[in-house]
Each structure stands twice: as C-alpha cells, then as structure tokens.
C-alpha cells in the first residue's frame, strides 16, 4: 500500500516538473517567434498556450509541429516580392492571434490529451489522439503549402466549386495545379515525419510496434482537409467582382482601386473561421477512420 502511494506521488511530481518545463520552453519560444516576426504581439499568449500543449504531447506532436512551423515560415518568405505585388503577403508581418488559434487550437488540445493518456499508460488512447492531432497538423501544413506556393503559379486560380471561373491569386476557394501538388507534398511531409517518429519511439522502447496505416490516414485526410478548406472557402466566404477588371476577389476594394460588387456568399466567415472548422472536422474524421479501420481498442500490428 505504502509503495503504491509513493509511486503515485512520484508520478505526480514528475508530471508537474514536465508541465513547468514545458511552460518555460513555450514562453521562450513564443518570445523568439515574436522577435523574428513569425507572430505578432497579440499572438504571444495564444502561442504560449498552443506551444505548451504541444510540448506536453511528447515527440509525436513536437517534431511534426516544428516541421509545420519551420516550413510555413520559410514558404511565407518565398517569392515575397510577387506576393506583395499581388497583395497576398499579409503573413510576412507575422501571424496574428486568430491565425495561431485557427491552426493550433485543435491539434494542441489533442496533443495534450494524448500526453495525458500516455502518462496514464493508455497507449491505445495515446496513439488514437496523437494520430488525430497529426492529421490536423497535416491539414494545416497542406493548406499553408498550397496557399504560399499556389499563389506563385503562372496560371490563374480557378474556383474549386465552379472551375470555369477564374479568380485572383489568394482568393479563398481558388485552386491551381501547383497549389494542389504543394498541398499533397505538405501533408506528406507531416505524415512521413510522424511515421519516422513512431519508428524512433519503437527503437527506444516507448511503444511496442508501428502501423504504417496511421501515417497513411494522416497523409490522406491532411490533403483532403485542404480540399475541404477550398470548398468551404468558395461557399462560405463572401466573393466580390471588380466591375473594371471583371475579376473575382475576396476584397471589397480591388487592387486596381475600384470598389467591388458582392456576387457570392451568404455568410461572412473569415479564413480563420474556416481553418478552425476544417481542423476540427478532419480531426474527428481521423478518429472515426481509426476506430473503423483498426478497431475500438486501436490494435496495432507489428511490422
């Protein structure tokens, strides 16, 4: 009895130490992100919150999130002159609090729950939740790669729900071949990172086995999330047409200076609203897919 109590106390103390260290690291990283203009000042507290929960999720959450942050920050600065010319370089000044929460709230919450499950020695629940978190990150990475690289395409974007209609680069719901290829690669990058971490954790003895189906689910749903984002962007975000240029845009005032006319959209959702909605949907779909394909107890097959 005494041994069980001491073991519980040791576990609680260990977890408290992990929590304190994770909070300190997240504060330092958020400050560094602010200094290098990855985030804006109003995004510091949300960034600390998201980073804190991601860190508590362990390596399965941390490394893919680093890949997402690093690649998205680099791609934001790629072709910045053309993006400024097109008026699509808003993120160069850093992501605001809405953008941070839109892409980080769902995966970080799932990562936190996954960390708690692992600490409670429920490996099945840990892999279920961590895979759902990775699917959400894969979607965000796919969406970012599609946006930042697709806008550099030489061909004009076409509205995904009405492919015969061209729109301005950067318009929500507009897609190009380059953007879709970039989206698939973005999702693949997170899926492969996640798979690599699972092999590393197995070699270190933290998990017993690896199932590549988890990475496949992350890849497919991550990419489909970007497609769903484009569909929602086309249907739910307002669209305007410039009477002078005849081009569809998201802006009430076109880059030519002409005031536009609203032609589509009965809702006034912003891009961040769509990001958060799709992130939650994709995470939920990944949980459903895992339970249906692998089973309610997440039985993992040895390779």
Coordinates of C-alpha atoms in Angstrom, one line a residue:
X1 CA 0.0 0.0 0.0
X2 CA 2.8 2.4 1.0
X3 CA 4.7 1.5 -2.2
X4 CA 1.6 2.3 -4.4
X5 CA 1.2 5.7 -2.7
X6 CA 4.8 6.6 -3.1
X7 CA 4.7 5.5 -6.8
X8 CA 1.6 7.8 -7.3
X9 CA 3.4 10.7 -5.6
X10 CA 6.5 10.2 -7.8
X11 CA 4.3 10.2 -10.9
X12 CA 2.5 13.4 -9.9
X13 CA 5.8 15.1 -9.1
X14 CA 7.3 14.0 -12.4
X15 CA 4.3 15.3 -14.3
X16 CA 4.4 18.7 -12.5
X17 CA 8.1 19.0 -13.4
X18 CA 7.2 18.3 -17.1
X19 CA 4.4 20.8 -17.0
X20 CA 6.7 23.6 -15.6
X21 CA 9.5 22.9 -18.0
X22 CA 7.0 22.8 -21.0
X23 CA 5.6 26.2 -19.9
X24 CA 9.0 27.8 -19.6
X25 CA 10.1 26.5 -23.0
X26 CA 6.8 27.6 -24.7
X27 CA 7.3 31.1 -23.2
X28 CA 10.9 31.3 -24.5
X29 CA 9.9 30.0 -28.0
X30 CA 6.9 32.5 -28.2
X31 CA 9.3 35.4 -27.4
X32 CA 11.7 34.2 -30.0
X33 CA 8.9 33.9 -32.6
X34 CA 7.9 37.5 -31.8
X35 CA 11.5 38.7 -32.2
X36 CA 11.9 37.2 -35.6
X37 CA 8.4 38.3 -36.7
X38 CA 6.9 34.9 -37.1
X39 CA 4.0 36.1 -34.9
X40 CA 2.6 39.5 -34.0
X41 CA 2.4 40.9 -30.5
X42 CA -1.2 40.0 -29.9
X43 CA -0.4 36.3 -30.7
X44 CA 2.2 35.8 -27.9
X45 CA -0.3 34.4 -25.3
X46 CA -2.1 32.1 -27.7
X47 CA 1.3 30.9 -29.0
X48 CA 2.4 30.1 -25.4
X49 CA -0.8 28.2 -24.9
X50 CA -0.5 26.2 -28.1
X51 CA 3.2 25.5 -27.7
X52 CA 2.7 24.5 -24.1
X53 CA 0.0 21.9 -25.0
X54 CA 2.1 20.6 -28.0
X55 CA 5.1 20.1 -25.8
X56 CA 3.1 18.1 -23.3
X57 CA 2.1 15.8 -26.2
X58 CA 5.6 14.5 -26.5
X59 CA 7.8 13.8 -29.5
X60 CA 4.9 12.6 -31.7
X61 CA 3.5 16.1 -31.5
X62 CA 6.5 18.2 -31.1
X63 CA 8.6 17.3 -34.2
X64 CA 5.7 17.4 -36.8
X65 CA 4.7 20.8 -35.4
X66 CA 8.2 22.0 -35.7
X67 CA 8.2 20.9 -39.4
X68 CA 4.9 22.7 -39.9
X69 CA 6.2 26.0 -38.3
X70 CA 9.6 25.9 -40.0
X71 CA 8.3 25.1 -43.5
X72 CA 5.3 27.5 -43.3
X73 CA 7.6 30.4 -42.1
X74 CA 10.1 29.7 -44.9
X75 CA 7.4 29.4 -47.6
X76 CA 5.8 32.6 -46.4
X77 CA 9.0 34.5 -47.3
X78 CA 9.4 32.7 -50.6
X79 CA 8.6 34.9 -53.6
X80 CA 7.7 37.7 -51.2
X81 CA 8.1 40.4 -53.9
X82 CA 5.5 38.8 -56.2
X83 CA 3.2 38.2 -53.2
X84 CA 3.4 41.9 -52.2
X85 CA 2.7 42.8 -55.8
X86 CA -0.4 40.6 -55.8
X87 CA -1.5 41.8 -52.3
X88 CA -1.2 38.3 -50.7
X89 CA 1.8 39.0 -48.4
X90 CA -0.1 39.7 -45.2
X91 CA 1.5 36.9 -43.3
X92 CA 5.0 38.3 -43.9
X93 CA 4.4 40.6 -40.9
X94 CA 3.7 37.6 -38.7
X95 CA 0.7 35.6 -37.8
X96 CA -1.9 37.2 -35.5
X97 CA -3.8 35.6 -32.6
X98 CA -6.7 34.4 -34.8
X99 CA -4.3 32.6 -37.2
X100 CA -2.4 31.0 -34.4
X101 CA -5.5 29.6 -32.7
X102 CA -7.2 28.7 -36.0
X103 CA -4.3 26.3 -36.9
X104 CA -3.1 25.4 -33.4
X105 CA -6.0 25.0 -31.1
X106 CA -7.4 21.7 -32.3
X107 CA -4.0 19.8 -32.7
X108 CA -2.6 21.2 -29.5
X109 CA -5.6 20.2 -27.4
X110 CA -5.5 16.7 -28.9
X111 CA -1.7 16.5 -28.3
X112 CA -2.3 17.5 -24.6
X113 CA -4.9 14.8 -24.2
X114 CA -2.6 12.3 -25.9
X115 CA 0.2 13.2 -23.5
X116 CA -2.1 12.6 -20.5
X117 CA -3.2 9.3 -22.0
X118 CA 0.5 8.1 -22.4
X119 CA 1.3 9.2 -18.9
X120 CA -1.7 7.2 -17.7
X121 CA -0.2 4.2 -19.7
X122 CA -3.1 4.0 -22.1
X123 CA -1.1 3.5 -25.2
X124 CA -4.1 2.8 -27.4
X125 CA -5.8 6.1 -26.5
X126 CA -2.4 7.8 -26.9
X127 CA -2.0 6.7 -30.5
X128 CA -5.6 7.5 -31.3
X129 CA -5.3 11.1 -30.0
X130 CA -1.8 11.7 -31.3
X131 CA -2.7 10.5 -34.8
X132 CA -5.8 12.8 -34.8
X133 CA -3.5 15.7 -33.8
X134 CA -1.1 14.9 -36.6
X135 CA -4.0 14.8 -39.1
X136 CA -4.9 18.3 -38.0
X137 CA -1.3 19.5 -38.4
X138 CA -1.0 17.8 -41.8
X139 CA -4.1 19.7 -42.9
X140 CA -2.7 23.0 -41.7
X141 CA 0.7 22.2 -43.4
X142 CA -1.1 21.2 -46.6
X143 CA -3.2 24.4 -46.6
X144 CA -0.2 26.6 -46.0
X145 CA 1.9 25.0 -48.7
X146 CA -1.0 25.3 -51.1
X147 CA -1.5 28.9 -50.3
X148 CA 2.1 30.1 -50.2
X149 CA 3.2 28.1 -53.3
X150 CA 0.0 28.1 -55.3
X151 CA -0.1 31.9 -55.4
X152 CA 3.2 31.8 -57.3
X153 CA 1.7 29.7 -60.1
X154 CA 1.8 31.2 -63.6
X155 CA -1.8 30.1 -64.3
X156 CA -4.7 31.9 -62.8
X157 CA -6.6 30.1 -60.0
X158 CA -10.0 28.6 -60.7
X159 CA -12.8 28.5 -58.2
X160 CA -13.0 24.9 -56.9
X161 CA -16.8 24.8 -57.0
X162 CA -17.0 26.5 -60.4
X163 CA -13.8 25.6 -62.2
X164 CA -14.8 27.5 -65.3
X165 CA -14.5 30.8 -63.3
X166 CA -11.0 32.4 -62.7
X167 CA -10.3 34.3 -59.6
X168 CA -7.4 36.5 -58.2
X169 CA -4.4 34.7 -56.7
X170 CA -5.1 34.3 -52.9
X171 CA -8.9 34.2 -53.2
X172 CA -10.4 31.7 -50.9
X173 CA -11.6 28.6 -52.9
X174 CA -9.3 29.3 -55.8
X175 CA -7.0 26.4 -56.8
X176 CA -4.2 25.8 -59.1
X177 CA -2.3 22.6 -60.1
X178 CA 0.8 23.9 -58.4
X179 CA -1.1 24.6 -55.3
X180 CA -2.7 21.1 -55.1
X181 CA 0.6 19.4 -55.7
X182 CA 2.1 21.5 -53.0
X183 CA -0.8 20.6 -50.7
X184 CA -0.2 16.9 -51.2
X185 CA 3.5 17.3 -50.5
X186 CA 2.8 19.4 -47.4
X187 CA 0.6 16.6 -46.0
X188 CA 3.1 14.0 -47.0
X189 CA 5.9 15.9 -45.1
X190 CA 3.9 15.6 -41.8
X191 CA 2.9 12.0 -42.4
X192 CA 6.5 10.9 -43.1
X193 CA 7.7 12.8 -40.0
X194 CA 5.1 11.2 -37.9
X195 CA 6.0 7.7 -39.2
X196 CA 9.7 8.3 -38.6
X197 CA 9.0 9.3 -35.0
X198 CA 7.0 6.1 -34.4
X199 CA 9.9 4.1 -35.6
X200 CA 12.2 6.1 -33.3
X201 CA 9.9 5.6 -30.3
X202 CA 9.8 1.9 -31.1
X203 CA 13.6 1.6 -31.2
X204 CA 13.8 3.4 -27.9
X205 CA 11.2 1.1 -26.3
X206 CA 8.5 3.7 -25.7
X207 CA 6.0 1.8 -27.9
X208 CA 5.9 -1.9 -28.9
X209 CA 5.2 -1.6 -32.6
X210 CA 4.4 0.6 -35.6
X211 CA 1.5 0.7 -38.0
X212 CA 2.0 2.5 -41.3
X213 CA -1.7 2.8 -41.7
X214 CA -1.6 5.6 -39.2
X215 CA 0.7 7.6 -41.4
X216 CA -1.5 6.9 -44.5
X217 CA -4.5 8.2 -42.7
X218 CA -2.6 11.3 -41.7
X219 CA -1.5 11.9 -45.3
X220 CA -4.9 11.3 -47.0
X221 CA -7.0 13.2 -44.5
X222 CA -4.5 16.0 -44.3
X223 CA -4.7 16.6 -48.1
X224 CA -8.5 16.1 -48.1
X225 CA -8.7 18.8 -45.4
X226 CA -7.1 21.3 -47.7
X227 CA -9.6 20.4 -50.4
X228 CA -12.4 20.8 -48.0
X229 CA -11.0 24.1 -46.9
X230 CA -11.1 25.3 -50.5
X231 CA -14.7 24.2 -50.9
X232 CA -15.8 25.9 -47.7
X233 CA -13.8 29.0 -48.7
X234 CA -15.6 29.1 -52.0
X235 CA -19.1 28.5 -50.5
X236 CA -19.0 30.3 -47.1
X237 CA -16.6 33.2 -47.6
X238 CA -18.0 36.2 -49.5
X239 CA -16.8 36.9 -53.1
X240 CA -16.8 40.1 -55.0
X241 CA -16.3 41.1 -58.6
X242 CA -14.4 44.1 -59.8
X243 CA -16.6 46.0 -62.4
X244 CA -13.5 47.4 -64.0
X245 CA -11.4 44.2 -64.3
X246 CA -14.1 41.6 -64.3
X247 CA -12.1 39.5 -61.8
X248 CA -13.5 37.8 -58.7
X249 CA -11.8 38.6 -55.5
X250 CA -12.1 38.4 -51.7
X251 CA -11.7 42.2 -51.3
X252 CA -14.3 44.9 -51.1
X253 CA -11.8 47.1 -52.9
X254 CA -9.8 45.5 -55.7
X255 CA -6.1 46.0 -56.1
X256 CA -6.9 48.3 -59.1
X257 CA -8.6 50.7 -56.6
X258 CA -12.1 50.0 -57.9
X259 CA -14.9 49.2 -55.3
X260 CA -16.1 45.7 -55.9
X261 CA -19.7 44.2 -56.0
X262 CA -20.6 41.3 -53.8
X263 CA -21.8 38.4 -56.0
X264 CA -21.5 35.3 -53.9
X265 CA -21.6 34.1 -50.3
X266 CA -24.5 34.4 -47.8
X267 CA -22.1 34.1 -44.9
X268 CA -19.3 36.4 -43.6
X269 CA -16.9 33.7 -42.4
X270 CA -13.2 34.7 -42.4
X271 CA -10.4 32.5 -43.4
X272 CA -9.5 31.7 -39.8
X273 CA -13.1 30.6 -39.1
X274 CA -12.8 28.1 -42.0
X275 CA -9.4 26.9 -40.8
X276 CA -10.7 26.2 -37.3
X277 CA -13.8 24.5 -38.6
X278 CA -11.9 22.2 -41.1
X279 CA -9.3 21.4 -38.5
X280 CA -12.0 20.1 -36.1
X281 CA -13.8 18.2 -38.9
X282 CA -10.6 16.5 -40.1
X283 CA -9.5 15.5 -36.6
X284 CA -12.9 14.0 -35.9
X285 CA -12.8 12.1 -39.3
X286 CA -9.4 10.7 -38.4
X287 CA -10.7 9.4 -35.1
X288 CA -13.7 7.8 -36.9
X289 CA -11.4 6.3 -39.5
X290 CA -9.0 4.8 -36.9
X291 CA -11.8 3.2 -35.0
X292 CA -13.4 1.8 -38.1
X293 CA -10.2 0.5 -39.7
X294 CA -8.1 -0.5 -36.7
X295 CA -10.8 -1.2 -34.1
X296 CA -12.1 0.3 -30.9
X297 CA -9.0 -0.7 -28.9
X298 CA -6.5 0.5 -31.6
X299 CA -4.9 -2.9 -32.0
X300 CA -1.6 -2.2 -33.6
X301 CA 0.0 -4.7 -35.9
X302 CA 3.7 -5.4 -35.7
X303 CA 5.8 -4.8 -38.8

